[in-house]
Every structure is written in structure tokens, then in C-alpha cells.
PDB file of C-alpha atoms in Angstrom:
ATOM      1  CA  UNK A   1      61.730  42.866-118.790  1.00 71.00           C
ATOM      2  CA  UNK A   2      59.772  41.676-121.747  1.00 83.00           C
ATOM      3  CA  UNK A   3      56.172  40.751-121.033  1.00 93.00           C
ATOM      4  CA  UNK A   4      54.311  37.575-121.803  1.00 96.00           C
ATOM      5  CA  UNK A   5      54.203  36.913-125.528  1.00 97.00           C
ATOM      6  CA  UNK A   6      51.767  34.727-127.391  1.00 97.00           C
ATOM      7  CA  UNK A   7      51.941  33.530-130.946  1.00 97.00           C
ATOM      8  CA  UNK A   8      50.179  33.685-133.238  1.00 97.00           C
ATOM      9  CA  UNK A   9      47.888  36.572-132.368  1.00 96.00           C
ATOM     10  CA  UNK A  10      45.160  35.458-134.763  1.00 97.00           C
ATOM     11  CA  UNK A  11      44.242  32.091-136.209  1.00 96.00           C
ATOM     12  CA  UNK A  12      41.507  30.867-138.493  1.00 98.00           C
ATOM     13  CA  UNK A  13      40.898  27.140-138.670  1.00 97.00           C
ATOM     14  CA  UNK A  14      38.154  24.854-139.867  1.00 97.00           C
ATOM     15  CA  UNK A  15      36.273  22.229-137.916  1.00 97.00           C
ATOM     16  CA  UNK A  16      38.185  19.028-137.391  1.00 97.00           C
ATOM     17  CA  UNK A  17      41.613  20.600-137.681  1.00 98.00           C
ATOM     18  CA  UNK A  18      44.050  20.891-134.838  1.00 97.00           C
ATOM     19  CA  UNK A  19      45.905  23.940-133.595  1.00 98.00           C
ATOM     20  CA  UNK A  20      48.935  24.717-131.439  1.00 98.00           C
ATOM     21  CA  UNK A  21      49.304  27.968-129.556  1.00 98.00           C
ATOM     22  CA  UNK A  22      52.528  29.170-128.017  1.00 98.00           C
ATOM     23  CA  UNK A  23      53.296  31.210-124.931  1.00 98.00           C
ATOM     24  CA  UNK A  24      56.604  32.654-123.769  1.00 98.00           C
ATOM     25  CA  UNK A  25      56.472  33.710-120.103  1.00 97.00           C
ATOM     26  CA  UNK A  26      58.312  36.527-118.435  1.00 96.00           C
ATOM     27  CA  UNK A  27      61.920  35.617-117.796  1.00 94.00           C
ATOM     28  CA  UNK A  28      62.252  33.806-114.474  1.00 92.00           C
ATOM     29  CA  UNK A  29      58.605  32.796-114.271  1.00 93.00           C
ATOM     30  CA  UNK A  30      58.092  29.081-113.872  1.00 93.00           C
ATOM     31  CA  UNK A  31      54.304  28.936-113.849  1.00 93.00           C
ATOM     32  CA  UNK A  32      52.217  29.231-116.994  1.00 96.00           C
ATOM     33  CA  UNK A  33      48.422  29.076-117.015  1.00 96.00           C
ATOM     34  CA  UNK A  34      46.042  28.980-119.937  1.00 97.00           C
ATOM     35  CA  UNK A  35      42.534  30.401-120.078  1.00 97.00           C
ATOM     36  CA  UNK A  36      39.742  30.399-122.629  1.00 96.00           C
ATOM     37  CA  UNK A  37      37.771  33.628-122.787  1.00 94.00           C
ATOM     38  CA  UNK A  38      34.399  33.867-124.497  1.00 92.00           C
ATOM     39  CA  UNK A  39      31.712  36.555-124.211  1.00 85.00           C
ATOM     40  CA  UNK A  40      29.243  34.269-122.506  1.00 74.00           C
ATOM     41  CA  UNK A  41      31.536  32.278-120.233  1.00 79.00           C
ATOM     42  CA  UNK A  42      34.165  34.740-119.078  1.00 83.00           C
ATOM     43  CA  UNK A  43      37.580  33.306-118.262  1.00 90.00           C
ATOM     44  CA  UNK A  44      37.625  29.554-118.078  1.00 93.00           C
ATOM     45  CA  UNK A  45      40.726  27.945-116.621  1.00 93.00           C
ATOM     46  CA  UNK A  46      42.315  25.283-118.801  1.00 96.00           C
ATOM     47  CA  UNK A  47      45.475  24.225-116.999  1.00 94.00           C
ATOM     48  CA  UNK A  48      48.587  25.385-115.229  1.00 94.00           C
ATOM     49  CA  UNK A  49      52.130  24.162-115.690  1.00 95.00           C
ATOM     50  CA  UNK A  50      54.904  24.669-113.171  1.00 93.00           C
ATOM     51  CA  UNK A  51      58.444  23.530-113.864  1.00 92.00           C
ATOM     52  CA  UNK A  52      57.299  21.318-116.752  1.00 95.00           C
ATOM     53  CA  UNK A  53      54.615  19.557-114.674  1.00 95.00           C
ATOM     54  CA  UNK A  54      50.892  20.093-114.909  1.00 95.00           C
ATOM     55  CA  UNK A  55      49.939  21.436-111.496  1.00 91.00           C
ATOM     56  CA  UNK A  56      46.249  22.201-112.001  1.00 91.00           C
ATOM     57  CA  UNK A  57      43.646  21.303-114.575  1.00 93.00           C
ATOM     58  CA  UNK A  58      40.260  22.758-115.404  1.00 92.00           C
ATOM     59  CA  UNK A  59      37.161  21.021-116.701  1.00 92.00           C
ATOM     60  CA  UNK A  60      37.907  20.810-120.400  1.00 95.00           C
ATOM     61  CA  UNK A  61      37.767  17.738-122.617  1.00 96.00           C
ATOM     62  CA  UNK A  62      40.868  15.781-123.485  1.00 96.00           C
ATOM     63  CA  UNK A  63      41.030  17.532-126.862  1.00 97.00           C
ATOM     64  CA  UNK A  64      42.725  20.351-124.977  1.00 98.00           C
ATOM     65  CA  UNK A  65      46.256  19.566-123.931  1.00 97.00           C
ATOM     66  CA  UNK A  66      49.381  21.420-123.058  1.00 97.00           C
ATOM     67  CA  UNK A  67      52.991  21.113-122.177  1.00 97.00           C
ATOM     68  CA  UNK A  68      55.816  23.170-120.813  1.00 97.00           C
ATOM     69  CA  UNK A  69      59.426  23.088-121.841  1.00 97.00           C
ATOM     70  CA  UNK A  70      62.551  23.396-119.731  1.00 95.00           C
ATOM     71  CA  UNK A  71      62.806  27.105-120.589  1.00 94.00           C
ATOM     72  CA  UNK A  72      59.250  27.561-119.233  1.00 95.00           C
ATOM     73  CA  UNK A  73      57.763  28.245-122.650  1.00 97.00           C
ATOM     74  CA  UNK A  74      54.429  26.545-123.011  1.00 98.00           C
ATOM     75  CA  UNK A  75      52.270  25.272-125.810  1.00 98.00           C
ATOM     76  CA  UNK A  76      48.604  24.469-125.883  1.00 98.00           C
ATOM     77  CA  UNK A  77      47.103  22.105-128.410  1.00 98.00           C
ATOM     78  CA  UNK A  78      43.501  21.654-129.400  1.00 97.00           C
ATOM     79  CA  UNK A  79      42.652  18.693-131.575  1.00 95.00           C
ATOM     80  CA  UNK A  80      39.527  18.080-133.637  1.00 96.00           C
ATOM     81  CA  UNK A  81      38.408  21.683-133.469  1.00 97.00           C
ATOM     82  CA  UNK A  82      34.754  22.492-132.936  1.00 97.00           C
ATOM     83  CA  UNK A  83      32.888  25.713-133.668  1.00 97.00           C
ATOM     84  CA  UNK A  84      32.552  26.294-129.930  1.00 95.00           C
ATOM     85  CA  UNK A  85      36.315  26.458-129.560  1.00 97.00           C
ATOM     86  CA  UNK A  86      36.300  29.909-131.115  1.00 97.00           C
ATOM     87  CA  UNK A  87      37.592  32.156-128.365  1.00 96.00           C
ATOM     88  CA  UNK A  88      40.405  34.300-127.086  1.00 96.00           C
ATOM     89  CA  UNK A  89      43.040  32.096-125.494  1.00 97.00           C
ATOM     90  CA  UNK A  90      45.034  33.820-122.814  1.00 96.00           C
ATOM     91  CA  UNK A  91      48.286  32.753-121.321  1.00 97.00           C
ATOM     92  CA  UNK A  92      49.443  34.002-117.931  1.00 96.00           C
ATOM     93  CA  UNK A  93      52.788  33.579-116.254  1.00 95.00           C
ATOM     94  CA  UNK A  94      53.782  33.816-112.629  1.00 92.00           C
ATOM     95  CA  UNK A  95      56.761  33.178-110.442  1.00 88.00           C
ATOM     96  CA  UNK A  96      54.531  30.509-108.970  1.00 73.00           C
ATOM     97  CA  UNK A  97      56.510  29.863-105.836  1.00 75.00           C
ATOM     98  CA  UNK A  98      54.722  32.112-103.328  1.00 75.00           C
ATOM     99  CA  UNK A  99      51.103  32.446-102.277  1.00 72.00           C
ATOM    100  CA  UNK A 100      50.601  36.018-103.335  1.00 78.00           C
ATOM    101  CA  UNK A 101      52.289  35.833-106.714  1.00 85.00           C
ATOM    102  CA  UNK A 102      50.101  37.530-109.288  1.00 89.00           C
ATOM    103  CA  UNK A 103      49.682  36.402-112.850  1.00 93.00           C
ATOM    104  CA  UNK A 104      50.873  38.446-115.804  1.00 95.00           C
ATOM    105  CA  UNK A 105      48.832  38.029-118.943  1.00 96.00           C
ATOM    106  CA  UNK A 106      49.769  37.992-122.583  1.00 96.00           C
ATOM    107  CA  UNK A 107      47.672  39.698-125.265  1.00 95.00           C
ATOM    108  CA  UNK A 108      46.002  36.448-126.239  1.00 96.00           C
ATOM    109  CA  UNK A 109      45.502  34.420-129.387  1.00 97.00           C
ATOM    110  CA  UNK A 110      42.182  34.943-131.127  1.00 96.00           C
ATOM    111  CA  UNK A 111      41.074  31.585-132.575  1.00 97.00           C
ATOM    112  CA  UNK A 112      38.229  31.460-135.046  1.00 97.00           C
ATOM    113  CA  UNK A 113      36.886  28.068-136.075  1.00 97.00           C
ATOM    114  CA  UNK A 114      34.824  27.987-139.277  1.00 96.00           C
TER     115      UNK A 114
ATOM    116  CA  UNK B   1      36.117  24.881-104.363  1.00 62.00           C
ATOM    117  CA  UNK B   2      36.658  28.578-104.619  1.00 65.00           C
ATOM    118  CA  UNK B   3      34.151  30.841-106.307  1.00 84.00           C
ATOM    119  CA  UNK B   4      34.007  34.501-107.098  1.00 90.00           C
ATOM    120  CA  UNK B   5      30.850  36.516-107.664  1.00 92.00           C
ATOM    121  CA  UNK B   6      30.851  39.887-109.326  1.00 94.00           C
ATOM    122  CA  UNK B   7      27.531  41.608-108.890  1.00 91.00           C
ATOM    123  CA  UNK B   8      26.520  43.519-111.975  1.00 90.00           C
ATOM    124  CA  UNK B   9      27.853  42.468-115.344  1.00 92.00           C
ATOM    125  CA  UNK B  10      27.456  46.034-116.583  1.00 95.00           C
ATOM    126  CA  UNK B  11      27.975  49.224-114.604  1.00 97.00           C
ATOM    127  CA  UNK B  12      27.590  52.751-115.948  1.00 97.00           C
ATOM    128  CA  UNK B  13      28.819  55.863-114.188  1.00 97.00           C
ATOM    129  CA  UNK B  14      29.152  59.486-115.160  1.00 97.00           C
ATOM    130  CA  UNK B  15      32.587  60.962-115.619  1.00 97.00           C
ATOM    131  CA  UNK B  16      33.763  62.251-112.237  1.00 97.00           C
ATOM    132  CA  UNK B  17      31.409  59.994-110.270  1.00 98.00           C
ATOM    133  CA  UNK B  18      32.349  57.267-107.817  1.00 98.00           C
ATOM    134  CA  UNK B  19      33.156  53.874-109.271  1.00 98.00           C
ATOM    135  CA  UNK B  20      32.118  50.850-107.193  1.00 98.00           C
ATOM    136  CA  UNK B  21      32.560  47.341-108.555  1.00 98.00           C
ATOM    137  CA  UNK B  22      31.519  44.519-106.288  1.00 97.00           C
ATOM    138  CA  UNK B  23      33.274  41.233-105.655  1.00 95.00           C
ATOM    139  CA  UNK B  24      32.408  38.511-103.174  1.00 94.00           C
ATOM    140  CA  UNK B  25      34.243  35.270-102.732  1.00 91.00           C
ATOM    141  CA  UNK B  26      33.630  31.990-101.037  1.00 86.00           C
ATOM    142  CA  UNK B  27      36.505  30.485 -99.179  1.00 72.00           C
ATOM    143  CA  UNK B  28      37.088  28.404 -96.118  1.00 65.00           C
ATOM    144  CA  UNK B  29      40.390  30.136 -95.504  1.00 66.00           C
ATOM    145  CA  UNK B  30      41.524  33.704 -96.124  1.00 66.00           C
ATOM    146  CA  UNK B  31      42.424  33.816 -99.786  1.00 80.00           C
ATOM    147  CA  UNK B  32      44.625  35.987-101.892  1.00 89.00           C
ATOM    148  CA  UNK B  33      42.573  38.498-103.856  1.00 92.00           C
ATOM    149  CA  UNK B  34      43.214  40.334-107.090  1.00 94.00           C
ATOM    150  CA  UNK B  35      41.577  42.834-109.400  1.00 97.00           C
ATOM    151  CA  UNK B  36      42.464  42.896-113.081  1.00 97.00           C
ATOM    152  CA  UNK B  37      41.424  45.215-115.886  1.00 97.00           C
ATOM    153  CA  UNK B  38      41.082  44.304-119.548  1.00 95.00           C
ATOM    154  CA  UNK B  39      40.939  46.851-122.325  1.00 93.00           C
ATOM    155  CA  UNK B  40      39.554  45.842-125.731  1.00 88.00           C
ATOM    156  CA  UNK B  41      41.718  43.399-127.643  1.00 82.00           C
ATOM    157  CA  UNK B  42      44.251  43.163-124.848  1.00 87.00           C
ATOM    158  CA  UNK B  43      45.178  40.774-122.082  1.00 90.00           C
ATOM    159  CA  UNK B  44      44.458  41.371-118.423  1.00 94.00           C
ATOM    160  CA  UNK B  45      46.478  43.858-116.383  1.00 95.00           C
ATOM    161  CA  UNK B  46      46.817  43.729-112.612  1.00 96.00           C
ATOM    162  CA  UNK B  47      45.206  46.671-110.814  1.00 97.00           C
ATOM    163  CA  UNK B  48      45.892  45.606-107.249  1.00 96.00           C
ATOM    164  CA  UNK B  49      46.138  42.626-104.954  1.00 94.00           C
ATOM    165  CA  UNK B  50      45.596  41.699-101.340  1.00 92.00           C
ATOM    166  CA  UNK B  51      47.885  39.151 -99.721  1.00 88.00           C
ATOM    167  CA  UNK B  52      48.353  39.987 -96.046  1.00 83.00           C
ATOM    168  CA  UNK B  53      48.532  43.069 -93.850  1.00 84.00           C
ATOM    169  CA  UNK B  54      46.562  46.249 -94.459  1.00 86.00           C
ATOM    170  CA  UNK B  55      43.066  45.494 -95.649  1.00 89.00           C
ATOM    171  CA  UNK B  56      42.810  48.658 -97.730  1.00 95.00           C
ATOM    172  CA  UNK B  57      44.873  48.149-100.828  1.00 95.00           C
ATOM    173  CA  UNK B  58      45.810  50.870-103.276  1.00 96.00           C
ATOM    174  CA  UNK B  59      46.456  50.087-106.893  1.00 95.00           C
ATOM    175  CA  UNK B  60      47.240  51.766-110.150  1.00 95.00           C
ATOM    176  CA  UNK B  61      45.187  54.485-111.834  1.00 94.00           C
ATOM    177  CA  UNK B  62      43.649  55.655-108.546  1.00 96.00           C
ATOM    178  CA  UNK B  63      41.831  52.415-107.769  1.00 97.00           C
ATOM    179  CA  UNK B  64      41.661  50.845-104.350  1.00 97.00           C
ATOM    180  CA  UNK B  65      39.924  47.893-102.745  1.00 97.00           C
ATOM    181  CA  UNK B  66      39.150  46.852 -99.211  1.00 95.00           C
ATOM    182  CA  UNK B  67      39.308  43.295 -97.960  1.00 93.00           C
ATOM    183  CA  UNK B  68      36.445  42.629 -95.545  1.00 92.00           C
ATOM    184  CA  UNK B  69      36.755  39.161 -94.125  1.00 89.00           C
ATOM    185  CA  UNK B  70      33.441  39.282 -92.257  1.00 89.00           C
ATOM    186  CA  UNK B  71      31.627  40.101 -95.494  1.00 91.00           C
ATOM    187  CA  UNK B  72      33.863  37.947 -97.729  1.00 91.00           C
ATOM    188  CA  UNK B  73      34.105  40.934-100.028  1.00 93.00           C
ATOM    189  CA  UNK B  74      36.785  42.755-101.972  1.00 95.00           C
ATOM    190  CA  UNK B  75      35.016  45.642-103.675  1.00 97.00           C
ATOM    191  CA  UNK B  76      36.902  47.923-106.061  1.00 98.00           C
ATOM    192  CA  UNK B  77      36.451  51.676-105.859  1.00 98.00           C
ATOM    193  CA  UNK B  78      37.696  54.862-107.457  1.00 98.00           C
ATOM    194  CA  UNK B  79      36.573  58.274-106.236  1.00 97.00           C
ATOM    195  CA  UNK B  80      36.268  59.911-109.634  1.00 97.00           C
ATOM    196  CA  UNK B  81      35.709  58.046-112.889  1.00 97.00           C
ATOM    197  CA  UNK B  82      37.655  58.980-115.987  1.00 97.00           C
ATOM    198  CA  UNK B  83      36.758  58.158-119.557  1.00 96.00           C
ATOM    199  CA  UNK B  84      39.874  56.005-119.792  1.00 95.00           C
ATOM    200  CA  UNK B  85      38.498  53.739-117.040  1.00 97.00           C
ATOM    201  CA  UNK B  86      35.999  52.206-119.457  1.00 97.00           C
ATOM    202  CA  UNK B  87      37.015  48.553-119.618  1.00 96.00           C
ATOM    203  CA  UNK B  88      36.212  45.078-118.321  1.00 96.00           C
ATOM    204  CA  UNK B  89      37.151  44.389-114.705  1.00 97.00           C
ATOM    205  CA  UNK B  90      37.784  40.970-113.223  1.00 96.00           C
ATOM    206  CA  UNK B  91      38.043  39.923-109.620  1.00 95.00           C
ATOM    207  CA  UNK B  92      40.135  36.830-108.896  1.00 93.00           C
ATOM    208  CA  UNK B  93      40.917  34.702-105.876  1.00 90.00           C
ATOM    209  CA  UNK B  94      43.576  32.169-105.120  1.00 86.00           C
ATOM    210  CA  UNK B  95      43.652  29.983-102.063  1.00 78.00           C
ATOM    211  CA  UNK B  96      47.398  29.623-101.959  1.00 72.00           C
ATOM    212  CA  UNK B  97      50.477  28.298-103.626  1.00 70.00           C
ATOM    213  CA  UNK B  98      49.826  25.373-105.869  1.00 74.00           C
ATOM    214  CA  UNK B  99      46.188  26.336-106.312  1.00 80.00           C
ATOM    215  CA  UNK B 100      44.678  27.794-109.416  1.00 84.00           C
ATOM    216  CA  UNK B 101      43.249  31.285-109.798  1.00 88.00           C
ATOM    217  CA  UNK B 102      39.466  31.599-109.908  1.00 89.00           C
ATOM    218  CA  UNK B 103      38.079  34.545-111.861  1.00 92.00           C
ATOM    219  CA  UNK B 104      34.719  36.219-111.664  1.00 92.00           C
ATOM    220  CA  UNK B 105      32.660  36.659-114.797  1.00 92.00           C
ATOM    221  CA  UNK B 106      33.686  40.272-115.130  1.00 94.00           C
ATOM    222  CA  UNK B 107      32.043  43.689-114.931  1.00 96.00           C
ATOM    223  CA  UNK B 108      31.973  45.956-117.938  1.00 96.00           C
ATOM    224  CA  UNK B 109      32.382  49.569-116.873  1.00 97.00           C
ATOM    225  CA  UNK B 110      30.987  52.332-119.062  1.00 97.00           C
ATOM    226  CA  UNK B 111      31.852  55.939-118.318  1.00 97.00           C
ATOM    227  CA  UNK B 112      29.364  58.495-119.568  1.00 97.00           C
ATOM    228  CA  UNK B 113      30.716  61.913-120.499  1.00 95.00           C
TER     229      UNK B 113
END
């Protein structure tokens, strides 16, 4: 089975721009979660989608949004980029239908905001 | 809310020495517990998980962890460190289906030759 894929792997944007990141989960996985990883803050949970519905949401401003499509692929959008948005954005997929389901992570998208 | 505490953001061990990475969680109900490893410029990879049953869990690469409910701990150990074990390690907890994962802040493991 192919793993979780994220595109693009690297992005450079300037302040004020917007960006869309994409995540393709493992086949059969219906849950997709997004995390922001920075050296000082560790992994910060953004949101989780399950069967096209947002199931959980972290404490991020409304500039961060996401969606999930019927094939479970997910996109994350960040509008009006700020310097502090520079981070590694990780996507994780899971079957999502049982308590002990683990998450499988993609390699991440490295976003740099100038 | 769940929380996960990893004591020691940086741990150094000599090659061949015992590896012990600490994880404590706060939970009102027995959670599901996970350890992940992250190598540079990569995503996280599952090392092991505890769901139910045996409290001593064995994972990949010789790692194991023991769930101790009375201590609310899930420490990760490996009897003999290898150079390839140098990485960032994350403990995570999940209360149950429909709930998000909560990750600790990570422990960077350095292995000294």
C-alpha cells in the first residue's frame, strides 16, 4: 500500500499570500488530521476530518481551514500568511473507526513565509 | 482535556547503553497510548502502541514500553542504544474514537559513539 503523500514538499511564500497544501491518505483511511510542527512548539493539532466532516479542531485562527473530499483526500488552506506560519505541516491518516487506530504520517510540507 | 508530558527534551546516551524516554499522561479514563519516532526531514513513524491487554508492549527496532496505570506513565525503553536510534521521539495519547491525538513536545535522543 502506498503511504500518505503530501504535496508540495516545499513552499516559499510571502506575507499576505495564501497557500493550499494537499494530502492523500492511505487507501481505505477515512480520517485525515493536520498538524503544524515548529521547533519551539512541537506538534500542534490543527484539525481532523472524517468522512468529509470536520470531527475535531485545534486552537488556530480562522485563517487556517481545511476540507476533505469524497475520496478522503484533504486540503489545508492558510490565508493571509504571517511570518509565524513558517513550519512543517504534517498530515496523518487513520482508519478512524476504532479506538486504537494509529495515525500514519506523511513526510510533510515545509512552508517558509518571507 | 488530555495532556502528555515528556520529561527531558534532550537525552544523550552512549552507544550500547540503556535508552529510557519518559512519558506521563493525564486522563480521567484509560487512554490509548502511542510512541512515534521522527528522523530528520521525515514524518513520524509509529514505534508501538498500547490499546488493551498486556501492559508491556513491544515495538519495532527493539523498543518497548510499559503502561502503568497507577503512575499514569508509558515510558519507552531499549536495552542497548544504536547510533541509528538518534532521532526525535514523541509520545501521544488518545482518549478514544472521535477524539483527537495529543502529542508530547518530543525528546531528542543523541547517541554518543
